[in-house]
């Protein structure tokens, strides 16, 4: 029911499970996750904290508590919880991505880039980190060779989307700075073609 998007039935069955086995940390965590979806953050936090008391190494628990604090506009508490999650589970891709985004927004760019790089290591087929690092290097006019390499890797990943479009823009911009007319026109044309395609799909 949860994965089908039927939250009421998912919640109902999880509550029945807790009636039968009140100390099941996985069920408590899932109930917390459900309540995050329904924006019942106090209930969500209560369930997840109960789950952590039963099993302190519960994967995803601190990440979800971070999501709750982020939703409640408590960014510092959120960061501390995300950090705790990635310390316990260094292979947590969603946490690396979340921390990267937060640090970039806080203008703590070196930390943000480090977490985007970690995200690439954890899930090389995910496009966003390549494009975000490349964009930062373009905007700050540094490591442009690396920006080009990352943008190319990003645009090679399927499916072609808005991030691919950003990759084409980055490449067009950098090659224009370098005075390479051929590659500037090449990536500009690819970007225009993709833009028309994406706009047509929206109609």
PDB file of C-alpha atoms in Angstrom:
ATOM      1  CA  UNK A   1       0.000   0.000   0.000  1.00  0.00           C
ATOM      2  CA  UNK A   2       2.824   2.412   0.868  1.00  0.00           C
ATOM      3  CA  UNK A   3       4.634   1.934  -2.433  1.00  0.00           C
ATOM      4  CA  UNK A   4       1.351   2.177  -4.337  1.00  0.00           C
ATOM      5  CA  UNK A   5       0.765   5.572  -2.726  1.00  0.00           C
ATOM      6  CA  UNK A   6      -2.223   4.411  -0.673  1.00  0.00           C
ATOM      7  CA  UNK A   7      -1.138   6.097   2.556  1.00  0.00           C
ATOM      8  CA  UNK A   8      -4.355   5.558   4.594  1.00  0.00           C
ATOM      9  CA  UNK A   9      -4.301   1.780   4.073  1.00  0.00           C
ATOM     10  CA  UNK A  10      -0.570   1.618   4.679  1.00  0.00           C
ATOM     11  CA  UNK A  11      -1.013   3.506   7.964  1.00  0.00           C
ATOM     12  CA  UNK A  12      -3.946   1.325   9.016  1.00  0.00           C
ATOM     13  CA  UNK A  13      -2.023  -1.915   8.487  1.00  0.00           C
ATOM     14  CA  UNK A  14       1.110  -0.610  10.186  1.00  0.00           C
ATOM     15  CA  UNK A  15      -0.944   0.401  13.224  1.00  0.00           C
ATOM     16  CA  UNK A  16      -2.360  -3.129  13.343  1.00  0.00           C
ATOM     17  CA  UNK A  17       1.198  -4.460  13.235  1.00  0.00           C
ATOM     18  CA  UNK A  18       2.186  -2.276  16.192  1.00  0.00           C
ATOM     19  CA  UNK A  19      -0.844  -3.525  18.147  1.00  0.00           C
ATOM     20  CA  UNK A  20       0.527  -7.039  17.665  1.00  0.00           C
ATOM     21  CA  UNK A  21       4.211  -6.243  18.215  1.00  0.00           C
ATOM     22  CA  UNK A  22       4.821  -2.899  19.887  1.00  0.00           C
ATOM     23  CA  UNK A  23       8.640  -3.210  19.957  1.00  0.00           C
ATOM     24  CA  UNK A  24       9.155  -3.706  16.210  1.00  0.00           C
ATOM     25  CA  UNK A  25      11.615  -0.969  15.235  1.00  0.00           C
ATOM     26  CA  UNK A  26      11.069  -1.366  11.497  1.00  0.00           C
ATOM     27  CA  UNK A  27       7.315  -0.925  11.815  1.00  0.00           C
ATOM     28  CA  UNK A  28       7.754   2.081  14.100  1.00  0.00           C
ATOM     29  CA  UNK A  29      10.155   3.619  11.591  1.00  0.00           C
ATOM     30  CA  UNK A  30       7.755   3.004   8.723  1.00  0.00           C
ATOM     31  CA  UNK A  31       4.939   4.618  10.711  1.00  0.00           C
ATOM     32  CA  UNK A  32       7.190   7.618  11.228  1.00  0.00           C
ATOM     33  CA  UNK A  33       7.898   7.741   7.502  1.00  0.00           C
ATOM     34  CA  UNK A  34       4.172   7.606   6.745  1.00  0.00           C
ATOM     35  CA  UNK A  35       3.518  10.513   9.110  1.00  0.00           C
ATOM     36  CA  UNK A  36       6.251  12.545   7.427  1.00  0.00           C
ATOM     37  CA  UNK A  37       4.385  12.022   4.161  1.00  0.00           C
ATOM     38  CA  UNK A  38       1.172  13.299   5.749  1.00  0.00           C
ATOM     39  CA  UNK A  39       3.097  16.200   7.373  1.00  0.00           C
ATOM     40  CA  UNK A  40       2.226  15.032  10.899  1.00  0.00           C
ATOM     41  CA  UNK A  41       5.757  15.809  12.014  1.00  0.00           C
ATOM     42  CA  UNK A  42       5.346  15.513  15.797  1.00  0.00           C
ATOM     43  CA  UNK A  43       3.858  12.011  15.463  1.00  0.00           C
ATOM     44  CA  UNK A  44       6.528  11.083  12.926  1.00  0.00           C
ATOM     45  CA  UNK A  45       9.334  12.183  15.242  1.00  0.00           C
ATOM     46  CA  UNK A  46       7.804  10.294  18.140  1.00  0.00           C
ATOM     47  CA  UNK A  47       7.606   7.017  16.188  1.00  0.00           C
ATOM     48  CA  UNK A  48      11.125   7.281  14.802  1.00  0.00           C
ATOM     49  CA  UNK A  49      12.633   8.100  18.190  1.00  0.00           C
ATOM     50  CA  UNK A  50      10.842   5.091  19.672  1.00  0.00           C
ATOM     51  CA  UNK A  51      12.317   2.959  16.893  1.00  0.00           C
ATOM     52  CA  UNK A  52      15.824   4.282  17.653  1.00  0.00           C
ATOM     53  CA  UNK A  53      15.458   3.437  21.342  1.00  0.00           C
ATOM     54  CA  UNK A  54      14.814  -0.167  20.341  1.00  0.00           C
ATOM     55  CA  UNK A  55      17.512  -0.349  17.646  1.00  0.00           C
ATOM     56  CA  UNK A  56      20.092   2.463  17.689  1.00  0.00           C
ATOM     57  CA  UNK A  57      21.615   1.422  14.348  1.00  0.00           C
ATOM     58  CA  UNK A  58      18.398   1.742  12.390  1.00  0.00           C
ATOM     59  CA  UNK A  59      19.298   2.805   8.871  1.00  0.00           C
ATOM     60  CA  UNK A  60      17.482   5.906   7.633  1.00  0.00           C
ATOM     61  CA  UNK A  61      16.207   6.986  11.061  1.00  0.00           C
ATOM     62  CA  UNK A  62      18.464  10.011  11.525  1.00  0.00           C
ATOM     63  CA  UNK A  63      17.980  10.943   7.877  1.00  0.00           C
ATOM     64  CA  UNK A  64      14.206  10.959   8.379  1.00  0.00           C
ATOM     65  CA  UNK A  65      14.543  12.982  11.597  1.00  0.00           C
ATOM     66  CA  UNK A  66      16.627  15.413   9.550  1.00  0.00           C
ATOM     67  CA  UNK A  67      13.830  15.632   6.997  1.00  0.00           C
ATOM     68  CA  UNK A  68      11.407  16.465   9.808  1.00  0.00           C
ATOM     69  CA  UNK A  69      13.647  19.259  11.142  1.00  0.00           C
ATOM     70  CA  UNK A  70      14.164  20.608   7.622  1.00  0.00           C
ATOM     71  CA  UNK A  71      10.388  20.691   7.109  1.00  0.00           C
ATOM     72  CA  UNK A  72      10.028  22.505  10.451  1.00  0.00           C
ATOM     73  CA  UNK A  73      12.543  25.152   9.287  1.00  0.00           C
ATOM     74  CA  UNK A  74      15.278  24.062  11.715  1.00  0.00           C
ATOM     75  CA  UNK A  75      18.198  23.727   9.274  1.00  0.00           C
ATOM     76  CA  UNK A  76      21.002  23.452  11.838  1.00  0.00           C
ATOM     77  CA  UNK A  77      19.258  20.589  13.633  1.00  0.00           C
ATOM     78  CA  UNK A  78      18.570  18.974  10.262  1.00  0.00           C
ATOM     79  CA  UNK A  79      22.254  19.135   9.263  1.00  0.00           C
ATOM     80  CA  UNK A  80      23.340  17.599  12.573  1.00  0.00           C
ATOM     81  CA  UNK A  81      20.952  14.693  12.039  1.00  0.00           C
ATOM     82  CA  UNK A  82      22.005  14.153   8.415  1.00  0.00           C
ATOM     83  CA  UNK A  83      25.620  14.170   9.592  1.00  0.00           C
ATOM     84  CA  UNK A  84      24.815  11.526  12.196  1.00  0.00           C
ATOM     85  CA  UNK A  85      23.173   9.377   9.508  1.00  0.00           C
ATOM     86  CA  UNK A  86      26.166   9.531   7.170  1.00  0.00           C
ATOM     87  CA  UNK A  87      28.581   8.850  10.027  1.00  0.00           C
ATOM     88  CA  UNK A  88      26.668   5.658  10.804  1.00  0.00           C
ATOM     89  CA  UNK A  89      26.049   4.761   7.173  1.00  0.00           C
ATOM     90  CA  UNK A  90      28.753   6.255   4.914  1.00  0.00           C
ATOM     91  CA  UNK A  91      27.084   4.671   1.880  1.00  0.00           C
ATOM     92  CA  UNK A  92      23.850   6.634   2.329  1.00  0.00           C
ATOM     93  CA  UNK A  93      23.410   8.267  -1.079  1.00  0.00           C
ATOM     94  CA  UNK A  94      20.286  10.326  -0.199  1.00  0.00           C
ATOM     95  CA  UNK A  95      22.069  11.766   2.836  1.00  0.00           C
ATOM     96  CA  UNK A  96      25.175  12.727   0.843  1.00  0.00           C
ATOM     97  CA  UNK A  97      22.971  14.434  -1.722  1.00  0.00           C
ATOM     98  CA  UNK A  98      20.972  16.279   0.933  1.00  0.00           C
ATOM     99  CA  UNK A  99      24.103  17.530   2.696  1.00  0.00           C
ATOM    100  CA  UNK A 100      25.610  18.646  -0.615  1.00  0.00           C
ATOM    101  CA  UNK A 101      22.511  20.694  -1.412  1.00  0.00           C
ATOM    102  CA  UNK A 102      22.380  22.271   2.051  1.00  0.00           C
ATOM    103  CA  UNK A 103      26.045  23.251   2.110  1.00  0.00           C
ATOM    104  CA  UNK A 104      25.882  24.758  -1.376  1.00  0.00           C
ATOM    105  CA  UNK A 105      22.883  26.865  -0.310  1.00  0.00           C
ATOM    106  CA  UNK A 106      24.823  27.970   2.787  1.00  0.00           C
ATOM    107  CA  UNK A 107      27.733  28.994   0.503  1.00  0.00           C
ATOM    108  CA  UNK A 108      29.969  26.406   2.173  1.00  0.00           C
ATOM    109  CA  UNK A 109      31.079  25.309  -1.262  1.00  0.00           C
ATOM    110  CA  UNK A 110      33.999  23.052  -0.391  1.00  0.00           C
ATOM    111  CA  UNK A 111      31.756  20.926   1.841  1.00  0.00           C
ATOM    112  CA  UNK A 112      28.991  20.921  -0.750  1.00  0.00           C
ATOM    113  CA  UNK A 113      31.326  19.820  -3.537  1.00  0.00           C
ATOM    114  CA  UNK A 114      32.804  17.089  -1.310  1.00  0.00           C
ATOM    115  CA  UNK A 115      29.350  15.621  -0.683  1.00  0.00           C
ATOM    116  CA  UNK A 116      28.402  15.840  -4.368  1.00  0.00           C
ATOM    117  CA  UNK A 117      31.616  13.957  -5.146  1.00  0.00           C
ATOM    118  CA  UNK A 118      30.690  11.379  -2.531  1.00  0.00           C
ATOM    119  CA  UNK A 119      27.249  11.037  -4.136  1.00  0.00           C
ATOM    120  CA  UNK A 120      28.915  10.371  -7.508  1.00  0.00           C
ATOM    121  CA  UNK A 121      31.044   7.638  -5.936  1.00  0.00           C
ATOM    122  CA  UNK A 122      27.985   6.047  -4.349  1.00  0.00           C
ATOM    123  CA  UNK A 123      25.725   6.226  -7.411  1.00  0.00           C
ATOM    124  CA  UNK A 124      27.645   7.036 -10.620  1.00  0.00           C
ATOM    125  CA  UNK A 125      24.532   6.802 -12.788  1.00  0.00           C
ATOM    126  CA  UNK A 126      22.775   9.723 -11.053  1.00  0.00           C
ATOM    127  CA  UNK A 127      23.083  12.863 -13.138  1.00  0.00           C
ATOM    128  CA  UNK A 128      22.542  15.768 -10.760  1.00  0.00           C
ATOM    129  CA  UNK A 129      25.897  15.824  -8.874  1.00  0.00           C
ATOM    130  CA  UNK A 130      27.918  15.978 -12.104  1.00  0.00           C
ATOM    131  CA  UNK A 131      25.943  18.952 -13.355  1.00  0.00           C
ATOM    132  CA  UNK A 132      25.887  20.778 -10.021  1.00  0.00           C
ATOM    133  CA  UNK A 133      29.662  20.590  -9.562  1.00  0.00           C
ATOM    134  CA  UNK A 134      30.234  21.608 -13.184  1.00  0.00           C
ATOM    135  CA  UNK A 135      27.884  24.559 -12.757  1.00  0.00           C
ATOM    136  CA  UNK A 136      29.695  25.730  -9.628  1.00  0.00           C
ATOM    137  CA  UNK A 137      33.059  25.586 -11.376  1.00  0.00           C
ATOM    138  CA  UNK A 138      31.635  27.485 -14.350  1.00  0.00           C
ATOM    139  CA  UNK A 139      30.054  30.164 -12.142  1.00  0.00           C
ATOM    140  CA  UNK A 140      33.229  30.592 -10.085  1.00  0.00           C
ATOM    141  CA  UNK A 141      35.493  30.407 -13.164  1.00  0.00           C
ATOM    142  CA  UNK A 142      37.710  27.693 -11.732  1.00  0.00           C
ATOM    143  CA  UNK A 143      38.656  24.131 -12.700  1.00  0.00           C
ATOM    144  CA  UNK A 144      37.001  24.623 -16.080  1.00  0.00           C
ATOM    145  CA  UNK A 145      38.643  21.484 -17.524  1.00  0.00           C
ATOM    146  CA  UNK A 146      37.041  19.477 -14.751  1.00  0.00           C
ATOM    147  CA  UNK A 147      33.738  21.272 -15.293  1.00  0.00           C
ATOM    148  CA  UNK A 148      33.793  20.215 -18.949  1.00  0.00           C
ATOM    149  CA  UNK A 149      34.580  16.609 -18.013  1.00  0.00           C
ATOM    150  CA  UNK A 150      31.783  16.478 -15.435  1.00  0.00           C
ATOM    151  CA  UNK A 151      29.250  18.141 -17.737  1.00  0.00           C
ATOM    152  CA  UNK A 152      30.046  15.647 -20.485  1.00  0.00           C
ATOM    153  CA  UNK A 153      29.584  12.730 -18.084  1.00  0.00           C
ATOM    154  CA  UNK A 154      26.297  14.237 -16.929  1.00  0.00           C
ATOM    155  CA  UNK A 155      24.811  14.759 -20.386  1.00  0.00           C
ATOM    156  CA  UNK A 156      25.741  11.180 -21.327  1.00  0.00           C
ATOM    157  CA  UNK A 157      23.400   9.822 -18.640  1.00  0.00           C
ATOM    158  CA  UNK A 158      19.837   8.948 -19.589  1.00  0.00           C
ATOM    159  CA  UNK A 159      17.213  10.254 -19.856  1.00  0.00           C
ATOM    160  CA  UNK A 160      17.757  13.645 -21.531  1.00  0.00           C
ATOM    161  CA  UNK A 161      16.089  16.177 -19.234  1.00  0.00           C
ATOM    162  CA  UNK A 162      16.420  19.663 -17.723  1.00  0.00           C
ATOM    163  CA  UNK A 163      19.738  18.690 -16.148  1.00  0.00           C
ATOM    164  CA  UNK A 164      21.019  17.610 -19.555  1.00  0.00           C
ATOM    165  CA  UNK A 165      19.972  21.007 -20.828  1.00  0.00           C
ATOM    166  CA  UNK A 166      21.983  22.641 -18.056  1.00  0.00           C
ATOM    167  CA  UNK A 167      24.956  20.494 -19.060  1.00  0.00           C
ATOM    168  CA  UNK A 168      24.736  21.759 -22.635  1.00  0.00           C
ATOM    169  CA  UNK A 169      24.549  25.345 -21.354  1.00  0.00           C
ATOM    170  CA  UNK A 170      27.667  24.824 -19.214  1.00  0.00           C
ATOM    171  CA  UNK A 171      29.614  23.386 -22.145  1.00  0.00           C
ATOM    172  CA  UNK A 172      28.449  26.148 -24.491  1.00  0.00           C
ATOM    173  CA  UNK A 173      29.453  28.785 -21.959  1.00  0.00           C
ATOM    174  CA  UNK A 174      32.918  27.372 -21.251  1.00  0.00           C
ATOM    175  CA  UNK A 175      33.816  26.700 -24.881  1.00  0.00           C
ATOM    176  CA  UNK A 176      32.698  30.232 -25.711  1.00  0.00           C
ATOM    177  CA  UNK A 177      35.075  31.575 -23.048  1.00  0.00           C
ATOM    178  CA  UNK A 178      37.853  29.518 -24.568  1.00  0.00           C
ATOM    179  CA  UNK A 179      37.089  30.883 -28.030  1.00  0.00           C
ATOM    180  CA  UNK A 180      36.281  27.457 -29.472  1.00  0.00           C
ATOM    181  CA  UNK A 181      33.587  28.444 -31.970  1.00  0.00           C
ATOM    182  CA  UNK A 182      33.016  24.915 -33.328  1.00  0.00           C
ATOM    183  CA  UNK A 183      32.250  23.308 -29.965  1.00  0.00           C
ATOM    184  CA  UNK A 184      30.342  26.372 -28.764  1.00  0.00           C
ATOM    185  CA  UNK A 185      27.992  26.074 -31.751  1.00  0.00           C
ATOM    186  CA  UNK A 186      27.836  22.275 -31.417  1.00  0.00           C
ATOM    187  CA  UNK A 187      26.642  22.270 -27.795  1.00  0.00           C
ATOM    188  CA  UNK A 188      24.441  25.299 -28.329  1.00  0.00           C
ATOM    189  CA  UNK A 189      22.642  23.478 -31.153  1.00  0.00           C
ATOM    190  CA  UNK A 190      22.227  20.335 -29.031  1.00  0.00           C
ATOM    191  CA  UNK A 191      20.816  22.452 -26.215  1.00  0.00           C
ATOM    192  CA  UNK A 192      18.334  24.207 -28.484  1.00  0.00           C
ATOM    193  CA  UNK A 193      17.214  20.882 -29.952  1.00  0.00           C
ATOM    194  CA  UNK A 194      16.671  19.355 -26.507  1.00  0.00           C
ATOM    195  CA  UNK A 195      14.883  22.474 -25.274  1.00  0.00           C
ATOM    196  CA  UNK A 196      12.375  22.243 -28.151  1.00  0.00           C
ATOM    197  CA  UNK A 197      11.853  18.553 -27.467  1.00  0.00           C
ATOM    198  CA  UNK A 198      11.248  19.077 -23.734  1.00  0.00           C
ATOM    199  CA  UNK A 199       8.842  21.956 -24.401  1.00  0.00           C
ATOM    200  CA  UNK A 200       6.907  19.819 -26.910  1.00  0.00           C
ATOM    201  CA  UNK A 201       6.601  17.038 -24.313  1.00  0.00           C
ATOM    202  CA  UNK A 202       5.014  19.478 -21.854  1.00  0.00           C
ATOM    203  CA  UNK A 203       2.157  20.295 -24.267  1.00  0.00           C
TER     204      UNK A 203
END
